Amino acid sequence: MAILIGAMLLSPLLGPIYSFAINIAVGKIKNAIKSLYTLSALLGSTILLSIISAFILNLF
């Protein structure tokens, strides 16, 4: 069950990771930077939502 949950959390992050890798390999730096911004926004929102939900669950 934990593997399934981990895969569900990881799958939305794979798009920007693949995009960054392909754009770096091809040499499109502007698109690679956009991919990094998207990836950092997704990671930041994931961490923020995890902290908020842990705080809420800790109250009960």
PDB file of C-alpha atoms in Angstrom:
ATOM      1  CA  MET A   1       0.000   0.000   0.000  1.00  0.00           C
ATOM      2  CA  ALA A   2       2.826   2.423   0.822  1.00  0.00           C
ATOM      3  CA  ILE A   3       4.400   1.866  -2.608  1.00  0.00           C
ATOM      4  CA  LEU A   4       1.131   2.779  -4.294  1.00  0.00           C
ATOM      5  CA  ILE A   5       0.777   5.978  -2.276  1.00  0.00           C
ATOM      6  CA  GLY A   6       4.409   6.906  -2.975  1.00  0.00           C
ATOM      7  CA  ALA A   7       3.903   6.369  -6.700  1.00  0.00           C
ATOM      8  CA  MET A   8       0.787   8.531  -6.656  1.00  0.00           C
ATOM      9  CA  LEU A   9       2.727  11.329  -4.966  1.00  0.00           C
ATOM     10  CA  LEU A  10       5.690  11.037  -7.327  1.00  0.00           C
ATOM     11  CA  SER A  11       3.850  10.834 -10.650  1.00  0.00           C
ATOM     12  CA  PRO A  12       2.885  14.549 -10.942  1.00  0.00           C
ATOM     13  CA  LEU A  13       6.542  15.494 -10.434  1.00  0.00           C
ATOM     14  CA  LEU A  14       7.849  13.318 -13.264  1.00  0.00           C
ATOM     15  CA  GLY A  15       6.622  15.619 -16.045  1.00  0.00           C
ATOM     16  CA  PRO A  16       8.754  18.625 -15.038  1.00  0.00           C
ATOM     17  CA  ILE A  17      11.719  16.352 -14.250  1.00  0.00           C
ATOM     18  CA  TYR A  18      11.584  14.757 -17.708  1.00  0.00           C
ATOM     19  CA  SER A  19      11.024  18.146 -19.325  1.00  0.00           C
ATOM     20  CA  PHE A  20      14.061  19.583 -17.559  1.00  0.00           C
ATOM     21  CA  ALA A  21      16.262  16.649 -18.570  1.00  0.00           C
ATOM     22  CA  ILE A  22      15.185  16.748 -22.213  1.00  0.00           C
ATOM     23  CA  ASN A  23      15.545  20.526 -22.486  1.00  0.00           C
ATOM     24  CA  ILE A  24      19.039  20.412 -20.981  1.00  0.00           C
ATOM     25  CA  ALA A  25      20.027  17.614 -23.373  1.00  0.00           C
ATOM     26  CA  VAL A  26      18.701  19.524 -26.385  1.00  0.00           C
ATOM     27  CA  GLY A  27      20.142  22.835 -25.203  1.00  0.00           C
ATOM     28  CA  LYS A  28      16.951  24.821 -24.626  1.00  0.00           C
ATOM     29  CA  ILE A  29      17.936  26.686 -21.493  1.00  0.00           C
ATOM     30  CA  LYS A  30      14.813  28.903 -21.264  1.00  0.00           C
ATOM     31  CA  ASN A  31      12.508  25.892 -21.295  1.00  0.00           C
ATOM     32  CA  ALA A  32      14.734  24.109 -18.774  1.00  0.00           C
ATOM     33  CA  ILE A  33      14.448  27.072 -16.406  1.00  0.00           C
ATOM     34  CA  LYS A  34      10.650  27.037 -16.810  1.00  0.00           C
ATOM     35  CA  SER A  35      10.690  23.357 -15.904  1.00  0.00           C
ATOM     36  CA  LEU A  36      12.737  24.110 -12.796  1.00  0.00           C
ATOM     37  CA  TYR A  37      10.248  26.795 -11.741  1.00  0.00           C
ATOM     38  CA  THR A  38       7.379  24.358 -12.229  1.00  0.00           C
ATOM     39  CA  LEU A  39       9.197  21.635 -10.323  1.00  0.00           C
ATOM     40  CA  SER A  40      10.044  23.948  -7.440  1.00  0.00           C
ATOM     41  CA  ALA A  41       6.426  25.169  -7.267  1.00  0.00           C
ATOM     42  CA  LEU A  42       5.145  21.598  -7.165  1.00  0.00           C
ATOM     43  CA  LEU A  43       7.665  20.559  -4.522  1.00  0.00           C
ATOM     44  CA  GLY A  44       6.951  23.649  -2.447  1.00  0.00           C
ATOM     45  CA  SER A  45       3.205  23.113  -2.558  1.00  0.00           C
ATOM     46  CA  THR A  46       3.632  19.431  -1.701  1.00  0.00           C
ATOM     47  CA  ILE A  47       5.782  20.228   1.318  1.00  0.00           C
ATOM     48  CA  LEU A  48       3.468  23.039   2.436  1.00  0.00           C
ATOM     49  CA  LEU A  49       0.360  20.865   2.173  1.00  0.00           C
ATOM     50  CA  SER A  50       2.145  18.076   4.049  1.00  0.00           C
ATOM     51  CA  ILE A  51       3.043  20.435   6.883  1.00  0.00           C
ATOM     52  CA  ILE A  52      -0.500  21.817   7.060  1.00  0.00           C
ATOM     53  CA  SER A  53      -2.127  18.381   7.049  1.00  0.00           C
ATOM     54  CA  ALA A  54       0.327  17.083   9.677  1.00  0.00           C
ATOM     55  CA  PHE A  55      -0.462  20.078  11.869  1.00  0.00           C
ATOM     56  CA  ILE A  56      -4.213  19.547  11.495  1.00  0.00           C
ATOM     57  CA  LEU A  57      -3.959  15.809  12.176  1.00  0.00           C
ATOM     58  CA  ASN A  58      -1.784  16.487  15.212  1.00  0.00           C
ATOM     59  CA  LEU A  59      -4.616  18.508  16.757  1.00  0.00           C
ATOM     60  CA  PHE A  60      -6.870  15.466  16.840  1.00  0.00           C
TER      61      PHE A  60
END
